[in-house]
Amino acid sequence: MTEETKDYIEYTLETDSELRFEIEDKDAKVQVMLFSGFAEMFGTELVKKKKYNFGCGAKVAIFTYQGCVLHLWGKTDVSYISKETPMVQYLNCHAALEQLRTQAEEKDERGPIAMVVGPTDVGKSTLCRILLNYAVRLGRRPLYADTDVGQGALSIPGTIGTILVERPASIEDGLSMTAPLVYHFGYKTPSGNNTLYKAVVSKMAEVTLESMNVNKKTKHSGIIINTCGWVKGDGYAILAHTAQAFEVNAVFVLDQERLYNELLRDMPSFVRVVLLSKSGGVVERSKEQRAEARDQRIKEYFYGSKTPFYPFSFEVKFQDLKLYKIGAPPLPDSCMPIGMKAEDNKTKLVAVTPSSSLLHHILAVSFAESNEDDVIGTNVAGFVCVTDVDMERQAITILSPQPRPLPNTLLLLSDLQFMDSHA
């Protein structure tokens, strides 16, 4: 094939280098193929001579330890080869965790519980994915705990969750999201209700640690925990709380020396705190881009991404709903009898009277049978979105991933909203 008729760009990568590219054009279709050598994307190996497809929003880094040749079709916004990559550092972290897993196997103890921390947009989720993929490629079965409510990687934003990782993430679709354990929080940042966030994290940590004992392989493989990018003040206190709740023994700090030194000072002596560089390919996102990404996550929950889903729309009468919100506005001390303090209402279950203000809100379908149960500590079955409120007929119309009836009638109101453009 002559140079004129070649419709792809060929990139030759040397050892320990990576090809990075981004796609922002909504109609762009980009394909990549590993022509020769060995390469991986975020810890998942590329199959030789197989074309991988990427679309709008993709931010890709294909790394090689031994060198490779890649072919790229289509138009990217930016694409370049970088020799400056922290991948060898990340591999060393994996090797250290693997050593701890081997020791855990020999003594039949819990494997390493590692937490990835750092400010927003430093590549925390990506590092988690790399560490999980490397573990799975060695036959491990680690748990992944995602406490980043802003992204909602395992479900939708406003939730936290845990999933068992049994196979490497797909190059095109990421981690397999089969049967995650998901807890409702209902805000897009922990600052929405700090007290509630800590309570939900504590409950999830308790259940996740217990689930390690179900299977020896998982017990020895340990947990990788992703965290929010809020690292100052109350955000730091939340990180410390999460570390304590999950009983972590390793913390990987991305790109912030101050946070590293604070954790070094405050963590118990048995916790190893490691400072790591962020990848040069990490892209900072604006507030608008974050909001757009959140909407996209919710849209994908109902409508799918590559494989389309067909959600259901049906009516539910007000009388058939048990609707609650967690957290009541605090009573000012001036309303209390002298000498009495207002009780903490941040984790109180408050009944919600259906009204037109419910429109576009996300509701979590709880597994709790009644408000007498531990509603905060109960995981959720899934989510619905209110698409219409008919006050005359005393009914709401909801968008649901499954047909009627709802698996449960106890619903929790979320602060998050979704405008259903398909309707």
Coordinates of C-alpha atoms in Angstrom, one line a residue:
M1 CA 0.0 0.0 0.0
T2 CA 1.5 3.3 -1.0
E3 CA 1.6 6.3 1.3
E4 CA -1.1 8.1 -0.7
T5 CA -3.8 5.4 -0.3
K6 CA -3.1 4.7 3.3
D7 CA -6.2 5.9 5.2
Y8 CA -4.7 5.4 8.7
I9 CA -1.9 7.1 10.7
E10 CA 0.8 4.7 11.9
Y11 CA 2.4 5.4 15.3
T12 CA 5.6 3.5 16.4
L13 CA 5.9 3.5 20.2
E14 CA 9.2 2.8 22.0
T15 CA 9.3 1.0 25.3
D16 CA 7.5 2.7 28.3
S17 CA 5.7 5.2 26.1
E18 CA 2.0 5.8 25.3
L19 CA -0.2 7.1 22.6
R20 CA -2.7 9.6 23.9
F21 CA -5.7 11.0 22.0
E22 CA -9.0 12.8 22.7
I23 CA -12.2 13.0 20.8
E24 CA -14.6 15.9 21.2
D25 CA -16.5 16.0 17.9
K26 CA -20.0 14.5 18.4
D27 CA -20.0 12.7 15.1
A28 CA -16.4 11.5 15.2
K29 CA -15.7 7.8 14.8
V30 CA -12.1 6.7 15.6
Q31 CA -10.7 3.3 15.3
V32 CA -7.4 1.9 16.8
M33 CA -5.6 -1.3 16.0
L34 CA -2.5 -2.9 17.5
F35 CA -0.6 -3.8 14.5
S36 CA 2.5 -5.4 16.2
G37 CA 4.1 -5.6 19.6
F38 CA 2.2 -5.5 22.9
A39 CA 0.1 -2.6 24.3
E40 CA -2.6 -2.0 26.9
M41 CA -5.2 0.6 27.8
F42 CA -5.7 1.4 31.5
G43 CA -4.4 -2.1 32.3
T44 CA -6.4 -4.1 29.7
E45 CA -4.4 -5.7 26.9
L46 CA -5.2 -4.9 23.3
V47 CA -5.8 -7.9 21.0
K48 CA -3.5 -7.8 18.0
K49 CA -5.1 -6.9 14.6
K50 CA -8.5 -6.1 16.3
K51 CA -10.1 -2.7 15.6
Y52 CA -11.4 -0.8 18.7
N53 CA -14.0 1.9 18.3
F54 CA -14.1 5.2 20.1
G55 CA -16.5 8.1 19.9
C56 CA -17.2 11.6 21.4
G57 CA -15.8 12.2 24.9
A58 CA -13.1 9.5 24.7
K59 CA -9.8 10.3 26.4
V60 CA -7.5 7.4 25.6
A61 CA -4.0 6.4 26.6
I62 CA -2.5 3.3 25.1
F63 CA 0.7 2.3 26.8
T64 CA 3.4 -0.2 25.9
Y65 CA 6.1 -1.7 28.1
Q66 CA 8.0 -3.4 25.2
G67 CA 7.2 -1.2 22.2
C68 CA 4.5 -1.5 19.5
V69 CA 3.0 -0.2 16.3
L70 CA -0.5 1.2 16.3
H71 CA -2.8 2.2 13.4
L72 CA -5.4 5.0 14.0
W73 CA -8.3 5.7 11.7
G74 CA -10.5 8.8 11.9
K75 CA -10.2 12.4 13.2
T76 CA -9.1 13.1 16.8
D77 CA -8.9 16.5 18.4
V78 CA -5.4 15.8 19.7
S79 CA -3.1 12.7 19.4
Y80 CA 0.5 12.4 20.4
I81 CA 3.1 10.0 21.7
S82 CA 4.4 10.6 25.3
K83 CA 7.5 9.3 27.0
E84 CA 6.5 11.1 30.2
T85 CA 4.2 8.6 31.8
P86 CA 3.7 7.4 35.4
M87 CA 2.7 3.9 34.3
V88 CA 5.9 2.3 35.7
Q89 CA 5.1 3.9 39.1
Y90 CA 1.6 2.5 38.9
L91 CA 3.0 -1.0 38.1
N92 CA 5.2 -0.8 41.2
C93 CA 2.1 0.0 43.3
H94 CA 0.4 -3.1 41.8
A95 CA 3.5 -5.2 42.6
A96 CA 3.4 -4.0 46.2
L97 CA -0.3 -4.9 46.5
E98 CA 0.4 -8.3 44.9
Q99 CA 3.0 -9.0 47.5
L100 CA 0.5 -8.2 50.2
R101 CA -2.1 -10.5 48.5
T102 CA 0.5 -13.4 48.5
Q103 CA 1.1 -12.9 52.2
A104 CA -2.6 -12.8 52.9
E105 CA -3.0 -16.1 51.0
E106 CA -0.3 -17.7 53.0
K107 CA -1.8 -16.6 56.4
D108 CA -5.4 -16.8 55.2
E109 CA -5.9 -13.1 56.1
R110 CA -7.6 -10.2 54.4
G111 CA -5.8 -8.9 51.4
P112 CA -4.7 -5.2 50.9
I113 CA -7.4 -2.5 51.2
A114 CA -6.1 0.4 49.1
M115 CA -7.7 3.9 48.8
V116 CA -6.9 6.2 45.9
V117 CA -7.1 9.9 46.8
G118 CA -6.4 13.3 45.3
P119 CA -8.1 16.5 44.0
T120 CA -10.5 16.5 41.1
D121 CA -9.3 15.5 37.6
V122 CA -6.0 13.8 38.5
G123 CA -6.9 10.3 37.2
K124 CA -8.2 8.6 40.4
S125 CA -10.8 6.5 38.6
T126 CA -8.2 5.6 35.9
L127 CA -5.6 4.4 38.5
C128 CA -8.3 2.3 40.2
R129 CA -9.1 0.7 36.8
I130 CA -5.4 0.0 36.1
L131 CA -4.9 -1.6 39.6
L132 CA -8.1 -3.7 39.2
N133 CA -7.2 -4.9 35.7
Y134 CA -3.7 -5.9 36.7
A135 CA -5.1 -7.8 39.7
V136 CA -7.7 -9.6 37.6
R137 CA -5.1 -10.5 34.9
L138 CA -3.2 -12.5 37.7
G139 CA -6.4 -14.4 38.5
R140 CA -7.4 -12.2 41.5
R141 CA -11.0 -11.3 42.3
P142 CA -10.8 -7.8 44.0
L143 CA -13.7 -5.7 45.1
Y144 CA -14.1 -2.1 43.8
A145 CA -15.7 0.4 46.1
D146 CA -16.6 3.7 44.5
T147 CA -17.4 6.5 47.0
D148 CA -17.3 9.3 44.4
V149 CA -20.9 10.5 44.3
G150 CA -20.1 13.2 41.7
Q151 CA -19.4 10.6 39.0
G152 CA -21.4 7.5 40.0
A153 CA -19.2 5.1 38.1
L154 CA -21.1 2.0 39.2
S155 CA -24.6 3.4 38.9
I156 CA -25.7 7.0 38.6
P157 CA -24.4 10.2 40.3
G158 CA -25.6 10.7 43.9
T159 CA -24.8 7.1 44.8
I160 CA -21.9 5.0 46.1
G161 CA -21.4 1.3 45.5
T162 CA -19.3 -1.8 45.5
I163 CA -18.8 -4.4 42.8
L164 CA -16.8 -7.7 42.4
V165 CA -14.4 -7.4 39.6
E166 CA -13.9 -10.8 37.9
R167 CA -12.5 -9.9 34.4
P168 CA -10.5 -7.1 32.9
A169 CA -12.4 -4.0 31.9
S170 CA -13.5 -3.9 28.2
I171 CA -11.4 -1.6 26.1
E172 CA -14.5 0.1 24.7
D173 CA -17.0 -0.2 27.5
G174 CA -15.0 -0.2 30.7
L175 CA -15.7 -2.3 33.8
S176 CA -18.6 -4.8 33.7
M177 CA -21.4 -3.4 35.8
T178 CA -23.2 -6.7 36.7
A179 CA -24.9 -6.7 40.1
P180 CA -23.3 -3.8 41.9
L181 CA -24.3 -3.2 45.5
V182 CA -25.6 0.4 45.4
Y183 CA -26.5 2.9 48.2
H184 CA -28.5 6.0 47.8
F185 CA -27.0 9.4 49.0
G186 CA -29.0 11.8 46.8
Y187 CA -26.6 14.7 46.3
K188 CA -23.9 15.3 43.7
T189 CA -21.3 16.2 46.4
P190 CA -20.7 15.0 50.0
S191 CA -21.1 18.6 51.1
G192 CA -24.9 18.2 50.4
N193 CA -25.1 16.4 53.7
N194 CA -21.8 15.4 55.3
T195 CA -23.4 13.5 58.2
L196 CA -25.5 11.4 55.9
Y197 CA -22.6 10.7 53.6
K198 CA -20.4 9.4 56.4
A199 CA -23.3 7.2 57.6
V200 CA -23.8 5.7 54.2
V201 CA -20.0 5.1 53.7
S202 CA -19.8 3.4 57.1
K203 CA -22.7 1.1 56.2
M204 CA -21.3 0.3 52.8
A205 CA -17.8 -0.4 54.3
E206 CA -19.3 -2.7 56.9
V207 CA -21.2 -4.8 54.2
T208 CA -18.2 -4.7 51.8
L209 CA -15.7 -6.0 54.5
E210 CA -18.2 -8.7 55.4
S211 CA -18.6 -9.8 51.8
M212 CA -14.9 -10.4 51.6
N213 CA -15.4 -13.5 53.8
V214 CA -17.8 -15.1 51.4
N215 CA -15.1 -16.2 49.0
K216 CA -11.4 -16.9 49.8
K217 CA -10.2 -15.6 46.5
T218 CA -11.9 -12.2 47.1
K219 CA -10.8 -12.1 50.8
H220 CA -7.1 -12.4 49.7
S221 CA -7.5 -10.1 46.7
G222 CA -8.7 -7.1 48.8
I223 CA -10.4 -3.9 47.9
I224 CA -9.6 -0.8 45.7
I225 CA -11.5 2.3 46.8
N226 CA -12.1 5.4 44.7
T227 CA -12.8 8.7 46.4
C228 CA -14.2 12.2 45.7
G229 CA -12.0 15.1 44.7
W230 CA -12.9 17.2 47.7
V231 CA -9.7 17.0 49.8
K232 CA -9.8 20.2 52.0
G233 CA -11.5 20.9 55.3
D234 CA -14.6 18.7 55.7
G235 CA -13.6 16.9 52.5
Y236 CA -10.4 15.8 54.2
A237 CA -12.3 14.7 57.3
I238 CA -14.5 12.6 55.0
L239 CA -11.4 10.9 53.5
A240 CA -10.1 10.1 57.0
H241 CA -13.5 8.7 57.9
T242 CA -13.6 6.5 54.7
A243 CA -10.1 5.2 55.5
Q244 CA -11.1 4.3 59.0
A245 CA -14.5 2.7 57.9
F246 CA -12.8 0.5 55.3
E247 CA -9.8 -0.3 57.6
V248 CA -7.4 0.6 54.8
N249 CA -3.8 -0.3 54.9
A250 CA -2.5 1.6 51.8
V251 CA -3.3 5.1 50.5
F252 CA -2.2 6.2 47.0
V253 CA -2.2 10.0 46.8
L254 CA -2.2 11.5 43.3
D255 CA -0.5 14.8 42.6
Q256 CA -0.8 16.6 45.8
E257 CA 2.1 16.9 48.3
R258 CA 0.1 18.8 50.9
L259 CA -2.6 16.0 51.1
Y260 CA 0.2 13.4 51.2
N261 CA 1.8 15.0 54.1
E262 CA -1.4 15.5 56.0
L263 CA -2.3 11.8 55.6
L264 CA 1.2 10.8 56.5
R265 CA 0.7 12.7 59.8
D266 CA -2.8 11.5 60.5
M267 CA -2.9 7.9 59.3
P268 CA -2.0 5.1 61.8
S269 CA 1.5 3.8 61.4
F270 CA 0.5 0.5 59.7
V271 CA -1.1 2.4 56.8
R272 CA 1.4 3.0 53.9
V273 CA 0.9 6.4 52.3
V274 CA 2.4 6.7 48.8
L275 CA 2.7 9.9 46.6
L276 CA 2.2 9.3 42.9
S277 CA 2.5 11.5 39.8
K278 CA -0.6 12.1 37.7
S279 CA -0.5 11.2 34.0
G280 CA 0.2 14.1 31.7
G281 CA -2.8 13.0 29.7
V282 CA -5.3 13.8 32.4
V283 CA -7.7 16.5 31.3
E284 CA -9.3 19.0 33.7
R285 CA -13.0 19.5 33.2
S286 CA -15.1 22.6 33.7
K287 CA -18.2 22.7 35.9
E288 CA -20.3 22.6 32.7
Q289 CA -18.5 19.5 31.5
R290 CA -19.0 17.8 34.8
A291 CA -22.7 18.6 34.8
E292 CA -22.9 17.2 31.2
A293 CA -21.1 14.0 32.2
R294 CA -23.6 13.5 35.1
D295 CA -26.6 13.9 32.8
Q296 CA -25.0 11.5 30.4
R297 CA -24.5 8.9 33.2
I298 CA -28.2 9.1 34.1
K299 CA -29.3 9.0 30.4
E300 CA -27.2 5.9 29.9
Y301 CA -28.8 4.3 33.0
F302 CA -32.2 4.6 31.3
Y303 CA -31.4 4.4 27.6
G304 CA -28.1 2.5 27.4
S305 CA -24.9 3.7 25.6
K306 CA -23.8 1.4 22.8
T307 CA -26.6 -1.1 23.2
P308 CA -29.9 0.8 23.4
F309 CA -32.3 0.2 26.4
Y310 CA -36.0 0.8 26.1
P311 CA -37.3 2.1 29.4
F312 CA -40.9 1.9 30.5
S313 CA -43.2 4.8 31.4
F314 CA -46.2 4.2 33.7
E315 CA -48.4 5.9 36.3
V316 CA -48.2 5.4 40.0
K317 CA -51.0 6.8 42.3
F318 CA -49.9 9.0 45.2
Q319 CA -51.6 6.6 47.6
D320 CA -49.4 3.8 46.4
L321 CA -46.2 5.7 47.2
K322 CA -44.2 5.8 50.4
L323 CA -42.0 8.8 49.5
Y324 CA -39.3 10.0 51.8
K325 CA -36.3 12.3 51.8
I326 CA -33.3 11.7 54.2
G327 CA -32.4 14.8 56.2
A328 CA -34.6 17.6 57.5
P329 CA -33.6 21.3 57.7
P330 CA -32.2 21.9 61.2
L331 CA -34.4 23.6 63.7
P332 CA -32.8 26.8 65.0
D333 CA -31.9 26.7 68.7
S334 CA -34.2 29.6 69.3
C335 CA -37.2 27.3 68.6
M336 CA -36.1 24.9 71.4
P337 CA -36.9 25.1 75.1
I338 CA -34.1 26.9 77.1
G339 CA -31.1 24.6 77.7
M340 CA -32.1 22.1 75.0
K341 CA -30.1 21.7 71.8
A342 CA -31.8 20.9 68.4
E343 CA -31.3 17.3 67.5
D344 CA -29.3 16.4 64.4
N345 CA -31.8 15.9 61.6
K346 CA -29.3 15.2 58.9
T347 CA -30.1 11.5 58.9
K348 CA -33.8 11.7 59.7
L349 CA -36.3 10.1 57.4
V350 CA -38.9 12.8 56.4
A351 CA -42.1 11.9 54.6
V352 CA -42.6 13.9 51.4
T353 CA -46.0 14.9 50.1
P354 CA -46.1 14.5 46.3
S355 CA -46.4 17.8 44.5
S356 CA -45.4 19.3 41.1
S357 CA -41.9 20.1 42.6
L358 CA -41.1 16.3 42.1
L359 CA -41.0 16.8 38.3
H360 CA -37.7 15.6 36.7
H361 CA -36.4 14.4 40.1
I362 CA -34.6 11.0 40.4
L363 CA -36.2 8.6 43.0
A364 CA -34.3 5.7 44.4
V365 CA -36.3 2.4 44.9
S366 CA -35.2 1.1 48.3
F367 CA -35.2 -2.5 49.4
A368 CA -36.4 -1.3 52.8
E369 CA -39.9 -2.6 53.5
S370 CA -41.0 0.3 55.7
N371 CA -39.8 3.5 57.4
E372 CA -39.2 1.5 60.5
D373 CA -36.3 -0.3 58.8
D374 CA -32.7 1.0 58.6
V375 CA -33.5 2.9 55.3
I376 CA -30.1 4.6 55.2
G377 CA -28.3 1.3 55.6
T378 CA -30.4 -0.5 53.0
N379 CA -29.1 -0.8 49.4
V380 CA -31.4 0.2 46.5
A381 CA -32.9 -1.8 43.7
G382 CA -32.6 0.9 41.1
F383 CA -33.9 4.3 40.1
V384 CA -36.9 6.0 38.4
C385 CA -37.4 9.5 37.1
V386 CA -40.5 11.6 37.5
T387 CA -41.6 12.7 34.1
D388 CA -45.1 14.1 35.0
V389 CA -47.1 15.0 38.1
D390 CA -50.9 15.1 37.7
M391 CA -52.3 16.8 40.8
E392 CA -55.9 16.3 39.6
R393 CA -55.6 12.6 39.2
Q394 CA -53.2 12.3 42.2
A395 CA -50.6 10.4 40.2
I396 CA -47.1 10.7 38.9
T397 CA -45.7 9.3 35.7
I398 CA -42.3 7.7 36.0
L399 CA -39.6 6.5 33.6
S400 CA -38.4 3.1 34.8
P401 CA -35.8 0.5 33.5
Q402 CA -38.4 -2.3 34.1
P403 CA -42.1 -2.6 33.6
R404 CA -44.7 -2.1 36.3
P405 CA -45.1 -2.9 39.2
L406 CA -42.2 -1.2 41.0
P407 CA -40.1 -3.8 43.0
N408 CA -40.9 -1.8 46.1
T409 CA -43.0 1.2 47.0
L410 CA -40.6 2.9 49.4
L411 CA -38.9 5.6 47.3
L412 CA -36.2 8.1 48.3
L413 CA -36.2 11.6 46.8
S414 CA -32.8 12.6 45.3
D415 CA -31.5 16.1 44.7
L416 CA -30.5 15.1 41.2
Q417 CA -32.7 15.9 38.2
F418 CA -32.9 14.5 34.7
M419 CA -34.7 16.1 31.8
D420 CA -35.9 13.2 29.6
S421 CA -35.4 14.5 26.1
H422 CA -36.7 11.2 24.6
A423 CA -40.2 11.8 26.0

